[in-house]
Amino acid sequence: MRILYAERQAALVEAARRQLAGLLDVRPAEAGMHLVGWLSAGIDDVTAAQRAAAHGVDVQPLCLYSLEPLHRAGLLLGHAAVGTKEIGDAVSRLAKALGALPPRTRID
């Protein structure tokens, strides 16, 4: 399972690097079945997660997992239950969702 999860994580990181540059910063982790994608400054994670859901991508706003305000908004991205092809498709939809965020969702 570790090999499988590592392959899926690598697919997510690579797809994010190619398609989400400037929108979401996704870095690999040593272990686990989720990654954090850090949003560009001023983008609200709750709104971003709602837009992602509207595009068929299930991500969680990172603020839901913190008792104190975060220095930067982010999204929790699960990759364990999704195949590598589906990861690529989901990242494409996520890029469309985040790219379509209106300027109002940016916090100054």
mmCIF file with all atom_site columns, C-alpha atoms in Angstrom:
data_model
loop_
_atom_site.group_PDB
_atom_site.id
_atom_site.type_symbol
_atom_site.label_atom_id
_atom_site.label_alt_id
_atom_site.label_comp_id
_atom_site.label_asym_id
_atom_site.label_entity_id
_atom_site.label_seq_id
_atom_site.pdbx_PDB_ins_code
_atom_site.Cartn_x
_atom_site.Cartn_y
_atom_site.Cartn_z
_atom_site.occupancy
_atom_site.B_iso_or_equiv
_atom_site.pdbx_formal_charge
_atom_site.auth_seq_id
_atom_site.auth_comp_id
_atom_site.auth_asym_id
_atom_site.auth_atom_id
_atom_site.pdbx_PDB_model_num
ATOM 1   C CA . MET A 1 1   ? 0.000   0.000  0.000   1.00 0.00 ? 1   MET A CA 1
ATOM 2   C CA . ARG A 1 2   ? 2.877   2.372  0.679   1.00 0.00 ? 2   ARG A CA 1
ATOM 3   C CA . ILE A 1 3   ? 4.066   2.031  -2.896  1.00 0.00 ? 3   ILE A CA 1
ATOM 4   C CA . LEU A 1 4   ? 0.554   2.604  -4.228  1.00 0.00 ? 4   LEU A CA 1
ATOM 5   C CA . TYR A 1 5   ? 0.007   5.685  -2.051  1.00 0.00 ? 5   TYR A CA 1
ATOM 6   C CA . ALA A 1 6   ? 3.430   7.042  -3.002  1.00 0.00 ? 6   ALA A CA 1
ATOM 7   C CA . GLU A 1 7   ? 2.554   6.686  -6.703  1.00 0.00 ? 7   GLU A CA 1
ATOM 8   C CA . ARG A 1 8   ? -0.737  8.476  -6.175  1.00 0.00 ? 8   ARG A CA 1
ATOM 9   C CA . GLN A 1 9   ? 0.915   11.236 -4.177  1.00 0.00 ? 9   GLN A CA 1
ATOM 10  C CA . ALA A 1 10  ? 3.531   11.700 -6.902  1.00 0.00 ? 10  ALA A CA 1
ATOM 11  C CA . ALA A 1 11  ? 0.761   11.918 -9.518  1.00 0.00 ? 11  ALA A CA 1
ATOM 12  C CA . LEU A 1 12  ? -1.029  14.567 -7.463  1.00 0.00 ? 12  LEU A CA 1
ATOM 13  C CA . VAL A 1 13  ? 2.101   16.642 -6.884  1.00 0.00 ? 13  VAL A CA 1
ATOM 14  C CA . GLU A 1 14  ? 3.084   16.503 -10.564 1.00 0.00 ? 14  GLU A CA 1
ATOM 15  C CA . ALA A 1 15  ? -0.401  17.327 -11.840 1.00 0.00 ? 15  ALA A CA 1
ATOM 16  C CA . ALA A 1 16  ? -0.633  20.217 -9.372  1.00 0.00 ? 16  ALA A CA 1
ATOM 17  C CA . ARG A 1 17  ? 2.781   21.513 -10.456 1.00 0.00 ? 17  ARG A CA 1
ATOM 18  C CA . ARG A 1 18  ? 1.663   21.540 -14.087 1.00 0.00 ? 18  ARG A CA 1
ATOM 19  C CA . GLN A 1 19  ? -1.916  22.777 -13.723 1.00 0.00 ? 19  GLN A CA 1
ATOM 20  C CA . LEU A 1 20  ? -2.224  24.679 -10.453 1.00 0.00 ? 20  LEU A CA 1
ATOM 21  C CA . ALA A 1 21  ? 0.899   26.859 -10.510 1.00 0.00 ? 21  ALA A CA 1
ATOM 22  C CA . GLY A 1 22  ? 0.037   30.260 -9.077  1.00 0.00 ? 22  GLY A CA 1
ATOM 23  C CA . LEU A 1 23  ? -3.215  28.957 -7.595  1.00 0.00 ? 23  LEU A CA 1
ATOM 24  C CA . LEU A 1 24  ? -2.256  26.148 -5.210  1.00 0.00 ? 24  LEU A CA 1
ATOM 25  C CA . ASP A 1 25  ? 1.156   25.116 -3.888  1.00 0.00 ? 25  ASP A CA 1
ATOM 26  C CA . VAL A 1 26  ? 1.249   21.337 -3.324  1.00 0.00 ? 26  VAL A CA 1
ATOM 27  C CA . ARG A 1 27  ? 4.406   19.739 -1.923  1.00 0.00 ? 27  ARG A CA 1
ATOM 28  C CA . PRO A 1 28  ? 5.113   16.045 -1.295  1.00 0.00 ? 28  PRO A CA 1
ATOM 29  C CA . ALA A 1 29  ? 5.013   14.608 2.220   1.00 0.00 ? 29  ALA A CA 1
ATOM 30  C CA . GLU A 1 30  ? 7.004   11.786 3.786   1.00 0.00 ? 30  GLU A CA 1
ATOM 31  C CA . ALA A 1 31  ? 3.891   9.711  4.482   1.00 0.00 ? 31  ALA A CA 1
ATOM 32  C CA . GLY A 1 32  ? 0.132   9.831  4.633   1.00 0.00 ? 32  GLY A CA 1
ATOM 33  C CA . MET A 1 33  ? -2.917  9.766  2.444   1.00 0.00 ? 33  MET A CA 1
ATOM 34  C CA . HIS A 1 34  ? -3.508  13.534 2.219   1.00 0.00 ? 34  HIS A CA 1
ATOM 35  C CA . LEU A 1 35  ? -1.534  16.584 1.206   1.00 0.00 ? 35  LEU A CA 1
ATOM 36  C CA . VAL A 1 36  ? -2.050  20.237 1.996   1.00 0.00 ? 36  VAL A CA 1
ATOM 37  C CA . GLY A 1 37  ? -2.353  22.592 -0.923  1.00 0.00 ? 37  GLY A CA 1
ATOM 38  C CA . TRP A 1 38  ? -1.580  26.164 0.107   1.00 0.00 ? 38  TRP A CA 1
ATOM 39  C CA . LEU A 1 39  ? -3.700  28.738 -1.680  1.00 0.00 ? 39  LEU A CA 1
ATOM 40  C CA . SER A 1 40  ? -2.341  31.931 -3.141  1.00 0.00 ? 40  SER A CA 1
ATOM 41  C CA . ALA A 1 41  ? -2.518  34.916 -0.806  1.00 0.00 ? 41  ALA A CA 1
ATOM 42  C CA . GLY A 1 42  ? -5.968  36.342 -0.353  1.00 0.00 ? 42  GLY A CA 1
ATOM 43  C CA . ILE A 1 43  ? -7.982  33.324 -1.522  1.00 0.00 ? 43  ILE A CA 1
ATOM 44  C CA . ASP A 1 44  ? -10.541 32.075 1.000   1.00 0.00 ? 44  ASP A CA 1
ATOM 45  C CA . ASP A 1 45  ? -10.314 28.302 1.534   1.00 0.00 ? 45  ASP A CA 1
ATOM 46  C CA . VAL A 1 46  ? -14.020 27.797 2.283   1.00 0.00 ? 46  VAL A CA 1
ATOM 47  C CA . THR A 1 47  ? -15.004 29.505 -0.958  1.00 0.00 ? 47  THR A CA 1
ATOM 48  C CA . ALA A 1 48  ? -12.318 27.599 -2.855  1.00 0.00 ? 48  ALA A CA 1
ATOM 49  C CA . ALA A 1 49  ? -13.626 24.278 -1.479  1.00 0.00 ? 49  ALA A CA 1
ATOM 50  C CA . GLN A 1 50  ? -17.187 25.210 -2.450  1.00 0.00 ? 50  GLN A CA 1
ATOM 51  C CA . ARG A 1 51  ? -16.088 26.067 -5.992  1.00 0.00 ? 51  ARG A CA 1
ATOM 52  C CA . ALA A 1 52  ? -14.152 22.804 -6.188  1.00 0.00 ? 52  ALA A CA 1
ATOM 53  C CA . ALA A 1 53  ? -17.253 20.879 -5.106  1.00 0.00 ? 53  ALA A CA 1
ATOM 54  C CA . ALA A 1 54  ? -19.251 22.623 -7.825  1.00 0.00 ? 54  ALA A CA 1
ATOM 55  C CA . HIS A 1 55  ? -16.694 21.206 -10.282 1.00 0.00 ? 55  HIS A CA 1
ATOM 56  C CA . GLY A 1 56  ? -16.960 17.697 -8.819  1.00 0.00 ? 56  GLY A CA 1
ATOM 57  C CA . VAL A 1 57  ? -13.821 17.783 -6.674  1.00 0.00 ? 57  VAL A CA 1
ATOM 58  C CA . ASP A 1 58  ? -14.036 17.000 -2.959  1.00 0.00 ? 58  ASP A CA 1
ATOM 59  C CA . VAL A 1 59  ? -11.459 18.981 -0.967  1.00 0.00 ? 59  VAL A CA 1
ATOM 60  C CA . GLN A 1 60  ? -11.676 20.317 2.564   1.00 0.00 ? 60  GLN A CA 1
ATOM 61  C CA . PRO A 1 61  ? -10.833 23.872 3.664   1.00 0.00 ? 61  PRO A CA 1
ATOM 62  C CA . LEU A 1 62  ? -7.883  23.729 6.038   1.00 0.00 ? 62  LEU A CA 1
ATOM 63  C CA . CYS A 1 63  ? -9.448  26.293 8.380   1.00 0.00 ? 63  CYS A CA 1
ATOM 64  C CA . LEU A 1 64  ? -11.893 23.598 9.556   1.00 0.00 ? 64  LEU A CA 1
ATOM 65  C CA . TYR A 1 65  ? -8.989  21.768 11.205  1.00 0.00 ? 65  TYR A CA 1
ATOM 66  C CA . SER A 1 66  ? -7.503  24.716 13.094  1.00 0.00 ? 66  SER A CA 1
ATOM 67  C CA . LEU A 1 67  ? -8.572  26.332 16.348  1.00 0.00 ? 67  LEU A CA 1
ATOM 68  C CA . GLU A 1 68  ? -6.639  29.512 15.558  1.00 0.00 ? 68  GLU A CA 1
ATOM 69  C CA . PRO A 1 69  ? -6.429  31.551 12.358  1.00 0.00 ? 69  PRO A CA 1
ATOM 70  C CA . LEU A 1 70  ? -3.898  30.166 9.896   1.00 0.00 ? 70  LEU A CA 1
ATOM 71  C CA . HIS A 1 71  ? -1.138  32.276 8.397   1.00 0.00 ? 71  HIS A CA 1
ATOM 72  C CA . ARG A 1 72  ? -2.239  31.065 4.966   1.00 0.00 ? 72  ARG A CA 1
ATOM 73  C CA . ALA A 1 73  ? -5.384  29.392 3.654   1.00 0.00 ? 73  ALA A CA 1
ATOM 74  C CA . GLY A 1 74  ? -5.192  25.906 2.260   1.00 0.00 ? 74  GLY A CA 1
ATOM 75  C CA . LEU A 1 75  ? -7.057  22.856 1.071   1.00 0.00 ? 75  LEU A CA 1
ATOM 76  C CA . LEU A 1 76  ? -6.757  19.279 2.306   1.00 0.00 ? 76  LEU A CA 1
ATOM 77  C CA . LEU A 1 77  ? -6.314  16.995 -0.711  1.00 0.00 ? 77  LEU A CA 1
ATOM 78  C CA . GLY A 1 78  ? -6.910  13.272 -0.324  1.00 0.00 ? 78  GLY A CA 1
ATOM 79  C CA . HIS A 1 79  ? -5.201  10.925 -2.762  1.00 0.00 ? 79  HIS A CA 1
ATOM 80  C CA . ALA A 1 80  ? -5.347  7.419  -1.266  1.00 0.00 ? 80  ALA A CA 1
ATOM 81  C CA . ALA A 1 81  ? -8.710  6.329  -2.680  1.00 0.00 ? 81  ALA A CA 1
ATOM 82  C CA . VAL A 1 82  ? -8.228  7.807  -6.153  1.00 0.00 ? 82  VAL A CA 1
ATOM 83  C CA . GLY A 1 83  ? -6.378  6.293  -9.104  1.00 0.00 ? 83  GLY A CA 1
ATOM 84  C CA . THR A 1 84  ? -3.672  8.227  -10.911 1.00 0.00 ? 84  THR A CA 1
ATOM 85  C CA . LYS A 1 85  ? -5.847  8.916  -13.990 1.00 0.00 ? 85  LYS A CA 1
ATOM 86  C CA . GLU A 1 86  ? -8.659  10.187 -11.786 1.00 0.00 ? 86  GLU A CA 1
ATOM 87  C CA . ILE A 1 87  ? -6.169  12.374 -9.921  1.00 0.00 ? 87  ILE A CA 1
ATOM 88  C CA . GLY A 1 88  ? -5.171  14.055 -13.180 1.00 0.00 ? 88  GLY A CA 1
ATOM 89  C CA . ASP A 1 89  ? -8.797  14.622 -14.108 1.00 0.00 ? 89  ASP A CA 1
ATOM 90  C CA . ALA A 1 90  ? -9.629  16.013 -10.660 1.00 0.00 ? 90  ALA A CA 1
ATOM 91  C CA . VAL A 1 91  ? -6.665  18.395 -10.747 1.00 0.00 ? 91  VAL A CA 1
ATOM 92  C CA . SER A 1 92  ? -7.859  19.691 -14.131 1.00 0.00 ? 92  SER A CA 1
ATOM 93  C CA . ARG A 1 93  ? -11.317 20.371 -12.671 1.00 0.00 ? 93  ARG A CA 1
ATOM 94  C CA . LEU A 1 94  ? -9.765  21.951 -9.574  1.00 0.00 ? 94  LEU A CA 1
ATOM 95  C CA . ALA A 1 95  ? -7.679  24.257 -11.770 1.00 0.00 ? 95  ALA A CA 1
ATOM 96  C CA . LYS A 1 96  ? -10.842 25.397 -13.548 1.00 0.00 ? 96  LYS A CA 1
ATOM 97  C CA . ALA A 1 97  ? -12.611 25.957 -10.224 1.00 0.00 ? 97  ALA A CA 1
ATOM 98  C CA . LEU A 1 98  ? -9.780  27.962 -8.658  1.00 0.00 ? 98  LEU A CA 1
ATOM 99  C CA . GLY A 1 99  ? -9.046  29.871 -11.846 1.00 0.00 ? 99  GLY A CA 1
ATOM 100 C CA . ALA A 1 100 ? -12.672 30.978 -11.983 1.00 0.00 ? 100 ALA A CA 1
ATOM 101 C CA . LEU A 1 101 ? -12.731 32.430 -8.462  1.00 0.00 ? 101 LEU A CA 1
ATOM 102 C CA . PRO A 1 102 ? -14.006 35.988 -8.622  1.00 0.00 ? 102 PRO A CA 1
ATOM 103 C CA . PRO A 1 103 ? -11.788 38.705 -7.126  1.00 0.00 ? 103 PRO A CA 1
ATOM 104 C CA . ARG A 1 104 ? -14.255 39.121 -4.201  1.00 0.00 ? 104 ARG A CA 1
ATOM 105 C CA . THR A 1 105 ? -13.122 35.831 -2.705  1.00 0.00 ? 105 THR A CA 1
ATOM 106 C CA . ARG A 1 106 ? -9.713  37.304 -2.149  1.00 0.00 ? 106 ARG A CA 1
ATOM 107 C CA . ILE A 1 107 ? -9.182  38.628 1.352   1.00 0.00 ? 107 ILE A CA 1
ATOM 108 C CA . ASP A 1 108 ? -7.087  41.802 1.648   1.00 0.00 ? 108 ASP A CA 1
#
